[in-house]
Coordinates of C-alpha atoms and ligand atoms in Angstrom, one line a residue:
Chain A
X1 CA 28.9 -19.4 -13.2
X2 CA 25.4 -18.3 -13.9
X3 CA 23.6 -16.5 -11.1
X4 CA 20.4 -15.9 -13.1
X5 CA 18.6 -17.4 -16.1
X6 CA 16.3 -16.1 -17.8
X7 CA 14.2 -17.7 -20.6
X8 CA 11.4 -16.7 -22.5
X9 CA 10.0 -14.3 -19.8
X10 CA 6.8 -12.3 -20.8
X11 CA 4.3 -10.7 -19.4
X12 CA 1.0 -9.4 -20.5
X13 CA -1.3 -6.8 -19.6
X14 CA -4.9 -6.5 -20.8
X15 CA -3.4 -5.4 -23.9
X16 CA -0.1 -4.5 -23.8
X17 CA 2.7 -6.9 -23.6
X18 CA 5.2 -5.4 -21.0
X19 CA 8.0 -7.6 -21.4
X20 CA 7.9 -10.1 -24.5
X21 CA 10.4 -13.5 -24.6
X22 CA 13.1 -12.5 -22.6
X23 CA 16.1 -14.7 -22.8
X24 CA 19.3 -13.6 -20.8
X25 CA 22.1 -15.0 -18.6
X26 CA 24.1 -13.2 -15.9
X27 CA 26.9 -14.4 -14.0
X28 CA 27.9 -14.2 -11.0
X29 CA 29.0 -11.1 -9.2
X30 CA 28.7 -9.3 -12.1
X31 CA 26.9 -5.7 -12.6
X32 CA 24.4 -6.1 -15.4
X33 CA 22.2 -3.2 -16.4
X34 CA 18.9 -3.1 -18.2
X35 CA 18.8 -0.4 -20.2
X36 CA 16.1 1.0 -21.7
X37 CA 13.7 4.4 -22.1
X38 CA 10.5 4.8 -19.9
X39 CA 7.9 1.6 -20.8
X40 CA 10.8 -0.7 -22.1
X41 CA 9.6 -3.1 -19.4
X42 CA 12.6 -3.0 -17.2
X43 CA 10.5 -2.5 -14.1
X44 CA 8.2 -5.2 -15.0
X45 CA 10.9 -7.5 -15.3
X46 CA 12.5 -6.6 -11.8
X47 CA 8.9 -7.3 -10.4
X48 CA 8.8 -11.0 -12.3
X49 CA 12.4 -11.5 -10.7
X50 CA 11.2 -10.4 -7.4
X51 CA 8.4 -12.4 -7.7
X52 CA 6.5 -9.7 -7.3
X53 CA 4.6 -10.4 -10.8
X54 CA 4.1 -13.8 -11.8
X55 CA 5.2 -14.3 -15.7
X56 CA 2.5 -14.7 -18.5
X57 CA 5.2 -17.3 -19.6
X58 CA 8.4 -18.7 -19.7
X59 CA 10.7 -18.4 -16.3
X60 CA 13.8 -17.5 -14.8
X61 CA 16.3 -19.3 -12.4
X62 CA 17.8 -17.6 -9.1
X63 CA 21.1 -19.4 -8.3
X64 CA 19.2 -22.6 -9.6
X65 CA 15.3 -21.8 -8.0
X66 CA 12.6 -20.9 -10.2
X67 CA 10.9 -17.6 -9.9
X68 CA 7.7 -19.6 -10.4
X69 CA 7.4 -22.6 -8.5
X70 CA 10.0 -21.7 -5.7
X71 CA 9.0 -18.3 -5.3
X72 CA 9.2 -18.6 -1.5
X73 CA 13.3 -19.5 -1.5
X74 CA 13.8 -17.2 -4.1
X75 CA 12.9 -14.5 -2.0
X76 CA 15.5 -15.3 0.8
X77 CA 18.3 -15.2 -1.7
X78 CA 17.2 -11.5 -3.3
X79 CA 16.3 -7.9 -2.5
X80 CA 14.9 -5.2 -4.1
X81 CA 15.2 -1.0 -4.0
X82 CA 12.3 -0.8 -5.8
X83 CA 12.2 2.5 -8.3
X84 CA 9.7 5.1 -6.1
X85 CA 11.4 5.5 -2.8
X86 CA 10.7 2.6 -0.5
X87 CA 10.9 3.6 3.4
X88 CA 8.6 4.1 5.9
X89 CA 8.1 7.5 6.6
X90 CA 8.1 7.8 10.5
X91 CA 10.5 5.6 11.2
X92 CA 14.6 7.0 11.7
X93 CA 16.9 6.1 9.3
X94 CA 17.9 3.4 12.4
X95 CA 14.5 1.7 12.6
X96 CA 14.3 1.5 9.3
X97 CA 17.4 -0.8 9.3
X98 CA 16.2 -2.4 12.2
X99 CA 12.6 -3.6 10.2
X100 CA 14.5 -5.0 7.8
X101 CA 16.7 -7.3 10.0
X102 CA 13.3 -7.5 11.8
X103 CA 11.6 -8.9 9.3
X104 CA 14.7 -11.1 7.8
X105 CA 14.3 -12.7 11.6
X106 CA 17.7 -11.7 12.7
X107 CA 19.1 -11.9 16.4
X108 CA 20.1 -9.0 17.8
X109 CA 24.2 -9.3 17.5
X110 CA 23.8 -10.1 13.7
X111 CA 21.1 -6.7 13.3
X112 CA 23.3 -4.5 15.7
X113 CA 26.6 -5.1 13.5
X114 CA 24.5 -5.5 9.6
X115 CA 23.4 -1.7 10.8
X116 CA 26.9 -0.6 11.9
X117 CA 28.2 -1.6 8.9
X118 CA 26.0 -0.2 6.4
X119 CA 25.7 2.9 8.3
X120 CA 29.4 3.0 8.2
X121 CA 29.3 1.6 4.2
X122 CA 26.9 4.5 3.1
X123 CA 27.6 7.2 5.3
X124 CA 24.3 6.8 7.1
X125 CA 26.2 7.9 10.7
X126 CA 25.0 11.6 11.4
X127 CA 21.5 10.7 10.4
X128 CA 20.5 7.9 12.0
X129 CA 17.9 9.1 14.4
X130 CA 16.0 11.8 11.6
X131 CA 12.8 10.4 10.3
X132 CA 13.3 9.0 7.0
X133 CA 10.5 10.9 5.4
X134 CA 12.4 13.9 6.0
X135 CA 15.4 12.9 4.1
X136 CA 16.0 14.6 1.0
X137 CA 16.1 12.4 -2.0
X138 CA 18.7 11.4 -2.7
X139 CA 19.9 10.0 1.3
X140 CA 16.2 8.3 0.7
X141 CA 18.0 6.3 -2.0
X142 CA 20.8 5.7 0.2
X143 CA 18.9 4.1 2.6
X144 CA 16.8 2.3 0.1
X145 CA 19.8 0.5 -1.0
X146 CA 21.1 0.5 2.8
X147 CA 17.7 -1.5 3.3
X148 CA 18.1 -4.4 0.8
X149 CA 21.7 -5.1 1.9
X150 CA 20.8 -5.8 5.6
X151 CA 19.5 -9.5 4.4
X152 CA 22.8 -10.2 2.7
X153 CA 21.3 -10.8 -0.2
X154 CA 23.0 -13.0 -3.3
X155 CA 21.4 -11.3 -5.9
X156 CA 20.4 -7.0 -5.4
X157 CA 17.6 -5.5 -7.6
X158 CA 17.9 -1.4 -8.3
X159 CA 15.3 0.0 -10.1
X160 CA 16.5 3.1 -12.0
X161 CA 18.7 4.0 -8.6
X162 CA 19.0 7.3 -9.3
X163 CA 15.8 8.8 -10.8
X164 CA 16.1 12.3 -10.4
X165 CA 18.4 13.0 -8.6
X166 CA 20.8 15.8 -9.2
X167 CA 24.2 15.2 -11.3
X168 CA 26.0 15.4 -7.7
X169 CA 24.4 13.3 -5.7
X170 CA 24.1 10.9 -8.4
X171 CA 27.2 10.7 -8.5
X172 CA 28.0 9.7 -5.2
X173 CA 25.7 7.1 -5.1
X174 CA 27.1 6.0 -8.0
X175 CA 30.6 5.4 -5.6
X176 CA 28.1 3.4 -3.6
X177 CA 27.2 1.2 -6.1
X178 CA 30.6 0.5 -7.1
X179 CA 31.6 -0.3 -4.0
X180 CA 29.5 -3.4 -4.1
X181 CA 30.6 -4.5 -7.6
X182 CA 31.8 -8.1 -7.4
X183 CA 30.4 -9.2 -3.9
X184 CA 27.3 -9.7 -4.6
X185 CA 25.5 -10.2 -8.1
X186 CA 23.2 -6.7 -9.3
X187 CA 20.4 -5.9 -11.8
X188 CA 20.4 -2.5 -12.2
X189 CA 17.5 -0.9 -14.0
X190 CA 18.3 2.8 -15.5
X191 CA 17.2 5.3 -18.5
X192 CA 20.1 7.1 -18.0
X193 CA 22.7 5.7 -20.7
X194 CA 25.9 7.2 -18.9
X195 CA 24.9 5.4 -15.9
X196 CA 24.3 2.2 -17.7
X197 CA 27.9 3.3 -19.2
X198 CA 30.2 3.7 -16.3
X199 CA 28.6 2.0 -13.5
X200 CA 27.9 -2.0 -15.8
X201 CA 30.4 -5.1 -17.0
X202 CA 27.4 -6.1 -19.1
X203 CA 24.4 -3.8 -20.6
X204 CA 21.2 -5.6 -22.1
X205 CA 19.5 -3.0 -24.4
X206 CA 15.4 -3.2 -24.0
X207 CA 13.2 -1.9 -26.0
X208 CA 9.1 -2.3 -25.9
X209 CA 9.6 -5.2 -23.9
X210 CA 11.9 -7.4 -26.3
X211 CA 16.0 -7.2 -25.5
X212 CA 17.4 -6.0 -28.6
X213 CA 20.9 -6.1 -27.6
X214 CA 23.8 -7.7 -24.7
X215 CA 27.1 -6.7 -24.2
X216 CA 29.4 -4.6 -22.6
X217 CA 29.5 -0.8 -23.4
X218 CA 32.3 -1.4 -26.0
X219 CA 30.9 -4.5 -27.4
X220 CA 27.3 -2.0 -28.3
X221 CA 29.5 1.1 -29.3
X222 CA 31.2 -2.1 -32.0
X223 CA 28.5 -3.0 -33.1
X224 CA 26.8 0.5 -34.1
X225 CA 29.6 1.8 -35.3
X226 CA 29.5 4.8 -33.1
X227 CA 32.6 6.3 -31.0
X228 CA 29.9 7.4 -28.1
X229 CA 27.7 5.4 -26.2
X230 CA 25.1 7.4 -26.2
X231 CA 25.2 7.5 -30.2
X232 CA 25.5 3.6 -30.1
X233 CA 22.5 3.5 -28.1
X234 CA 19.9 5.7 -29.7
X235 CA 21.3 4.5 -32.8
X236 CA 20.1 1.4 -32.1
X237 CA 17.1 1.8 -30.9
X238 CA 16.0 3.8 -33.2
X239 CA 16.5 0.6 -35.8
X240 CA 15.0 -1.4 -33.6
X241 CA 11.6 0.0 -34.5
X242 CA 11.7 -1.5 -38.2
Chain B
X1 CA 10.0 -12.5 15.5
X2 CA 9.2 -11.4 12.0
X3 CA 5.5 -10.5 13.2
X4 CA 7.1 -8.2 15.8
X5 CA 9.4 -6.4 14.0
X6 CA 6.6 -5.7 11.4
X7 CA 3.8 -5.0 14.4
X8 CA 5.9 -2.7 15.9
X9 CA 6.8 -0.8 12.5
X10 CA 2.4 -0.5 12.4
X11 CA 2.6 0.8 16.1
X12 CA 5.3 3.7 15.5
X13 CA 3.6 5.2 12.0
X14 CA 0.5 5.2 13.6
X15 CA 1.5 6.4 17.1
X16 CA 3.8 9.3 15.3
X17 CA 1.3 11.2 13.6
X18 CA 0.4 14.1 15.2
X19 CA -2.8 14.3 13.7
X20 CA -3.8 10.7 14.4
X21 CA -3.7 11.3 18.1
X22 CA -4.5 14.9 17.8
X23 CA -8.1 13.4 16.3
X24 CA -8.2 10.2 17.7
X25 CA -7.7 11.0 21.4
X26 CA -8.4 14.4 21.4
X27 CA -11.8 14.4 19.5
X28 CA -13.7 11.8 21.6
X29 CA -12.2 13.6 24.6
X30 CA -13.7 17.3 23.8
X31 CA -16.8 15.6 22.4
X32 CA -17.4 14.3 26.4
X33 CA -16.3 17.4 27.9
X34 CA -18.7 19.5 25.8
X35 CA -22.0 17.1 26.0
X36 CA -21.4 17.0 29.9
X37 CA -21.0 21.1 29.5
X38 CA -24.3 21.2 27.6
X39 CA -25.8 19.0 30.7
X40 CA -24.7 20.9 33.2
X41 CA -27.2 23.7 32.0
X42 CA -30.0 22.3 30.7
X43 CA -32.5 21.1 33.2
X44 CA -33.4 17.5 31.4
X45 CA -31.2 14.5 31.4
X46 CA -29.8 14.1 27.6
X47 CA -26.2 13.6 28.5
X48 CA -26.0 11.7 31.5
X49 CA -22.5 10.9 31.7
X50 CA -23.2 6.9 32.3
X51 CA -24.9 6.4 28.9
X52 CA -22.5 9.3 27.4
X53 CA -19.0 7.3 28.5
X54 CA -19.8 4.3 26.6
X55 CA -21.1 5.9 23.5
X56 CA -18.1 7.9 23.4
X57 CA -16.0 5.0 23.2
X58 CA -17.5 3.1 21.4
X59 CA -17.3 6.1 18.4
X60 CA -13.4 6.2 19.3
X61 CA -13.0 3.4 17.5
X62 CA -13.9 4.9 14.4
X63 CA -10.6 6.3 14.4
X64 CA -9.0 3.2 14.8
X65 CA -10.5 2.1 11.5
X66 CA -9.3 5.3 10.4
X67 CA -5.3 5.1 11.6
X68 CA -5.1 1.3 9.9
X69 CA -7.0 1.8 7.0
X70 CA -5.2 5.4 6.3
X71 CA -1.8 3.4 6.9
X72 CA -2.7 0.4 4.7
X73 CA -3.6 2.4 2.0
X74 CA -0.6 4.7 1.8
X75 CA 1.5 1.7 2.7
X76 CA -0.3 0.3 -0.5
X77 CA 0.4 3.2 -3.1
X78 CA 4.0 3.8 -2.1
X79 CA 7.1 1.2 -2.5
X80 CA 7.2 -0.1 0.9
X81 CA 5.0 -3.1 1.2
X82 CA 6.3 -4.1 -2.2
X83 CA 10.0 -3.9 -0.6
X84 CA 8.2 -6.1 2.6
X85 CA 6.4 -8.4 0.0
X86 CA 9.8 -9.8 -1.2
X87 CA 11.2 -10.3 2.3
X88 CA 10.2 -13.6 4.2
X89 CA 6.9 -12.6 5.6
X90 CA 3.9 -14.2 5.3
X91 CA 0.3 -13.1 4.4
X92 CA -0.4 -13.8 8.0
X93 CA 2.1 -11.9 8.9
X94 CA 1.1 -9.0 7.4
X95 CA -2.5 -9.0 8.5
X96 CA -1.8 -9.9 12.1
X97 CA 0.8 -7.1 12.2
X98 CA -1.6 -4.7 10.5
X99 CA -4.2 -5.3 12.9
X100 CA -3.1 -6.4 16.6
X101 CA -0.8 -3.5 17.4
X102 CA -3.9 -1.3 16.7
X103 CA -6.0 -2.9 19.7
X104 CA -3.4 -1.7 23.0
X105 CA -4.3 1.9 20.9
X106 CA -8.2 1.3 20.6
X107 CA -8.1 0.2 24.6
X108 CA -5.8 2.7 25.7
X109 CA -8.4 5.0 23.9
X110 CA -11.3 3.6 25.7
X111 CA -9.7 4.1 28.8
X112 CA -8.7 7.9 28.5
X113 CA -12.0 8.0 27.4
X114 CA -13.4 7.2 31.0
X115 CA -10.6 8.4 32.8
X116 CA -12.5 11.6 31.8
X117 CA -16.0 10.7 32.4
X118 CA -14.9 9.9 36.2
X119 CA -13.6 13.5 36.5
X120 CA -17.1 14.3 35.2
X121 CA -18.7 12.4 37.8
X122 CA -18.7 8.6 36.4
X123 CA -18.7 6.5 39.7
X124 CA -15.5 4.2 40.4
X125 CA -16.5 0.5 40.3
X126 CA -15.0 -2.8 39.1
X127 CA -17.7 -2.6 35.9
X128 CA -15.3 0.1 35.2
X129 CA -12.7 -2.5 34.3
X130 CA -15.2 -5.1 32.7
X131 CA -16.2 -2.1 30.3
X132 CA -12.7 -1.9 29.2
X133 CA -12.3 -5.8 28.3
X134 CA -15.8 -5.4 27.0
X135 CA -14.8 -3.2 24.5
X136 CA -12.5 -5.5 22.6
X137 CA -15.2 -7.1 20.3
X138 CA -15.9 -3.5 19.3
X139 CA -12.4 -3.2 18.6
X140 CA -11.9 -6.0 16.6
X141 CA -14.7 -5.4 14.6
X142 CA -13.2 -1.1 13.8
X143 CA -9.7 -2.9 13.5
X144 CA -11.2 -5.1 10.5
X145 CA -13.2 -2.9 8.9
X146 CA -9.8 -1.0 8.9
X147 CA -8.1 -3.6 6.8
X148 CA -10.9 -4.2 4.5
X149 CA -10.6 -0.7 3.8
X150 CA -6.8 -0.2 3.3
X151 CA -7.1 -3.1 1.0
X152 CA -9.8 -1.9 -0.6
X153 CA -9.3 2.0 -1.2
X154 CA -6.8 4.6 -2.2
X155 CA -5.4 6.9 0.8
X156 CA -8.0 9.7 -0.6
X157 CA -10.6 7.8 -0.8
X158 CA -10.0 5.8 2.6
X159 CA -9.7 9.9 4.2
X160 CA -13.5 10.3 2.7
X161 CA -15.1 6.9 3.4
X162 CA -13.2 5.8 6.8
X163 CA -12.7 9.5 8.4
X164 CA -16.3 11.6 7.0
X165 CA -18.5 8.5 6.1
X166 CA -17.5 6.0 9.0
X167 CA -17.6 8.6 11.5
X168 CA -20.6 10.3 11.1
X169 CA -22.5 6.5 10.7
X170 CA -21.0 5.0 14.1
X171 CA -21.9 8.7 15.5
X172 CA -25.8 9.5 13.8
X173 CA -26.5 5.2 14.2
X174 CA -25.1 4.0 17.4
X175 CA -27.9 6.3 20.0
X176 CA -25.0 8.2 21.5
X177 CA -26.6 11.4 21.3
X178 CA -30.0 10.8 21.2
X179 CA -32.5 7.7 21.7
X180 CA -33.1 5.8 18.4
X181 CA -36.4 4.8 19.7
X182 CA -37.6 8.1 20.0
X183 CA -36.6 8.8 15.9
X184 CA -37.9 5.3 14.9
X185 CA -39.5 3.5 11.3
X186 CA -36.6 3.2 8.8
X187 CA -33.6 5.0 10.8
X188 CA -33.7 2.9 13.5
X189 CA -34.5 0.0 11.3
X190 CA -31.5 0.6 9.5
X191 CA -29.1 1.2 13.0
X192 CA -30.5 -1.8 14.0
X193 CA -29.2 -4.1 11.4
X194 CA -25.3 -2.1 11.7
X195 CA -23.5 -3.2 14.1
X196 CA -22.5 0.6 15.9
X197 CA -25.5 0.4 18.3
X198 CA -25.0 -2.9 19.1
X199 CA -21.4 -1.8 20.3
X200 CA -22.7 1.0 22.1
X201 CA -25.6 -1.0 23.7
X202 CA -23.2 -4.0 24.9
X203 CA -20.6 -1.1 26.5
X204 CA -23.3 0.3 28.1
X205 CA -24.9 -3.2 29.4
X206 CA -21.6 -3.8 31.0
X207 CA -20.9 -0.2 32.6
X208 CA -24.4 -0.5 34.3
X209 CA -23.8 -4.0 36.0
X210 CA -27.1 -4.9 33.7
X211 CA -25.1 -8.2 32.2
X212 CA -28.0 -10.2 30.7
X213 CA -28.6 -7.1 28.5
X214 CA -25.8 -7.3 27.1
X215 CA -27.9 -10.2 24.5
X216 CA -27.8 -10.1 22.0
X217 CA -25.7 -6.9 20.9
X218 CA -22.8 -9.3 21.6
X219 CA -23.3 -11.8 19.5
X220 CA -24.2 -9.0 16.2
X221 CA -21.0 -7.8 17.6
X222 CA -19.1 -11.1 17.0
X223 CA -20.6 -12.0 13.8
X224 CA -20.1 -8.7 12.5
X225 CA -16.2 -9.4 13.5
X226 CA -16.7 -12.7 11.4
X227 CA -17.6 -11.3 8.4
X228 CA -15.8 -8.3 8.2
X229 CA -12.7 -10.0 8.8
X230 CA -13.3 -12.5 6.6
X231 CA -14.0 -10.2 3.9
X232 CA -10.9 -7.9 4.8
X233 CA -8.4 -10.9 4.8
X234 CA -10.1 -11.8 1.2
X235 CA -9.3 -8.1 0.0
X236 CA -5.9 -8.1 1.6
X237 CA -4.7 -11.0 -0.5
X238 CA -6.1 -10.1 -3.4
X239 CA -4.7 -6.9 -3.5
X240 CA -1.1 -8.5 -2.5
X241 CA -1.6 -10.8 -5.7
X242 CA -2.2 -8.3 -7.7
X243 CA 1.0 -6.5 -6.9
Ligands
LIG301 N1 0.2 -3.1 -13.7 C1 0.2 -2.8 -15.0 N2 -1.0 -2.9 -15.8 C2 -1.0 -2.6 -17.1 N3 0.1 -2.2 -17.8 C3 1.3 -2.1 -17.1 C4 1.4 -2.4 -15.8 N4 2.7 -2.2 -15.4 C5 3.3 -1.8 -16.5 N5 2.5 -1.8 -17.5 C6 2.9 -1.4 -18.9 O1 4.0 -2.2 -19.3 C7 4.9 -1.4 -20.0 C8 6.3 -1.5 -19.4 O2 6.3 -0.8 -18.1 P1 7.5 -0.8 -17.1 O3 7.9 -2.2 -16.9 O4 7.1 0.0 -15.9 O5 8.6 0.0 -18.0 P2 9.9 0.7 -17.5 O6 10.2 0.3 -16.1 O7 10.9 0.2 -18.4 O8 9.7 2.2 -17.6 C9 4.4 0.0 -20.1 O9 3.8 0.1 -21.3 C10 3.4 0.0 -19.0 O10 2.4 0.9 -19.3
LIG302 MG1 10.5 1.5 -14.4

């Protein structure tokens, strides 16, 4: 079944179009990852999705709502870890949870076990009470990601995840991710082709704003002719550019 | 529900920074105990602590502007309110819980502010109280102006504007230090049209029991509320469309 469907999705800037015709379909509970290097348009798209940014054009379909005119139920189906870090600084790791069930309207028994079992989920336990702005980076992400589950959400948005972090802690959180595979449906937005690679059922290749290619990490490998994905992927978007 | 969970997120940022209360409470608070120092020893009456008190809190509330606009904007340039924009709040939602949770903080303010002047000598009375609830329009005014700002600015160039800029005008244009009066033609033409002296004036009206002066500072109090607020909810939307 199709979670999300997208068609003919631009936007425009003064004079740049950031994302240009998108068509794509994902299903549900899969994993799909935009790929693409820095300006593709992969965070502009999130931001449409999110309804963040209304389109220039076409639309896109949540689990049946449009981004555009039902912007408001659209919202309670999603959530977003948007790509800078997106916790408030002052609050512990606890509160921070607690705003977002706060601000989802949730009673207090629902809040109290959401938080026990994303604490539990991403290893949040011995640092609940520290302020989140004193987290090191990659825990910030954590957390981030911690904080979009708490609504339950159908569909999870994660911009580029794990922009710069270190090989290690990427790593890890790449565990986390996989952990949710199939329960819920995720965008994942990343530069990082092994990440695309190892952590995505399906990959959409985007380059200057247009999709250039869909399919799963072997399916793109087939198609360029390359053994490595990382060949397959600058191969083609280097052709992409004539 | 949502409003409180959002208000009280406001509340903690703002109550948490050590420099916010370090400024906000502790600046009026040395500024009172100094100008009643410089009294003491001078043999004319500049800084009688009756017309000081209100003045002083009435120029707190600069810093109210300060906390919400500094908060606003920072909230602005990093991921979070984008994060909360995609939640089920409402505009409302946001600019109620951007701006009542500052107001307990503005009164609490005013009233360390004159549990200090009665060590230096203010007399207890019941006005005492009425200054307190007198205060709010003042409040609500700073607490605007601190949303119009947040929407409007950066977080470096709300710390120029709101904390050098704002300051020094509610201080230099409100007659805390000094009788406008005596300074007259454009300056106090000028502090005249603001609304700072206005606040200060109404305070004051209250504190001394002299009610009917408190016309009509209160209403250029109130319609400075009106249009500030106005403008700030204007500026917070837009901004939020923008996103
Ligand atoms: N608010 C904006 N105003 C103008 N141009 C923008 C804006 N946001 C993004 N762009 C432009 O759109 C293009 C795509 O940006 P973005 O979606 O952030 O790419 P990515 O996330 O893939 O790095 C870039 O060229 C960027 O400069
Ligand atoms: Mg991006």
């Amino acid at each position: 079944m199709e979670t999300i469907k997208i068609s003919g999705l631009t936007k425009k800037y003064k004079d740049t179009t950031a994302v240009d015709g998108l068509d794509l379909a994902i299903n549900e509970g899969e994993l799909f990852a935009l790929l693409g290097v820095n300006g593709a348009g992969k965070t502009t798209t999130i931001k449409m999705l999110s309804c963040l940014a209304k389109p220039t054009s076409g639309d896109a379909f949540l689990c049946g709502k449009s981004i555009v005119k039902e912007s408001g139920e659209v919202k309670s189906l999603i959530a977003v870890s948007p790509q800078e870090t997106a916790v408030a600084p002052n609050l512990t790791v606890r509160e921070n949870l607690e705003l977002m069930a706060g601000v989802h309207g949730f009673a207090k028994e629902k809040t109290e076990r959401k938080i026990a079992e994303l604490t539990e989920q991403f290893g949040l336990g011995e640092i609940t009470s520290k302020k989140a702005g004193k987290l090191s980076g990659g825990w910030q992400r954590r957390l981030s990601i911690a904080m979009a589950l708490i609504s339950e959400p159908k569909i999870l948005f994660l911009d580029e995840p794990t922009l710069g972090l270190d090989v290690v802690v990427r790593s890890e959180l790449w565990d986390n991710i996989r952990a949710l595979k199939g329960k819920i449906t995720i965008i994942l937005t990343t530069h990082y082709m092994e990440e695309a690679e190892s952590l995505s059922d399906r990959i959409a290749v985007m380059k200057d704003g247009k999709l250039i290619i869909t399919g799963t990490a072997e399916e793109i490998k087939a198609f360029a002719g390359e053994e490595k994905f990382e060949d397959a992927f600058v191969k083609i978007v280097k052709e992409a550019v004539k | 529900m949502k409003l409180k969970a959002f208000s009280s997120r406001t509340a903690k940022e703002i109550l948490r920074d050590p420099l916010n209360l370090g400024f906000g409470l502790g600046f009026p608070v040395v500024l009172i105990l100094l100008l009643s120092a410089i009294q003491a020893n001078i043999p004319v009456e500049l800084f009688v602590i009756e017309n000081l008190a209100p003045g002083i809190a009435v120029f707190g509330l600069s810093f109210m502007t300060l906390f919400s606009a500094a908060l606003i904007a920072k909230d602005r340039g990093s991921a979070i309110l984008q994060r909360l924009y995609t939640t089920p709040l409402t505009p409302k939602d946001f600019i109620l819980g951007y701006t009542l949770p500052i107001l307990p903080i503005a009164v609490a303010q005013c009233i360390v502010c004159y549990i200090f002047a009665l060590i230096l000598g203010l007399d207890i009375t019941v006005r005492l109280l009425w200054s307190i609830i007198a205060i709010i329009p003042s409040a609500l005014f700073f607490i605007a102006l601190g949303l119009l700002c947040g929407s409007v600015f950066n977080d470096k160039q709300v710390g120029g504007i709101c904390g050098a800029l704002l300051t020094n005008l509610t201080a230099w244009l409100s007659g805390i230090w000094f009788d406008l009066e005596l300074v007259g033609g454009a300056f106090k033409k000028i502090a005249d049209l603001l609304p700072f002296i206005h606040a200060v004036e109404l305070e004051r009206a209250v504190l001394s029991g002299n009610y009917e002066d408190m016309f009509p500072h209160l209403y250029w109090v109130l319609g400075y509320i009106a249009v500030t607020f106005g403008l700030a909810v204007f500026a917070f939307l837009r901004q939020m469309k923008r996103q």
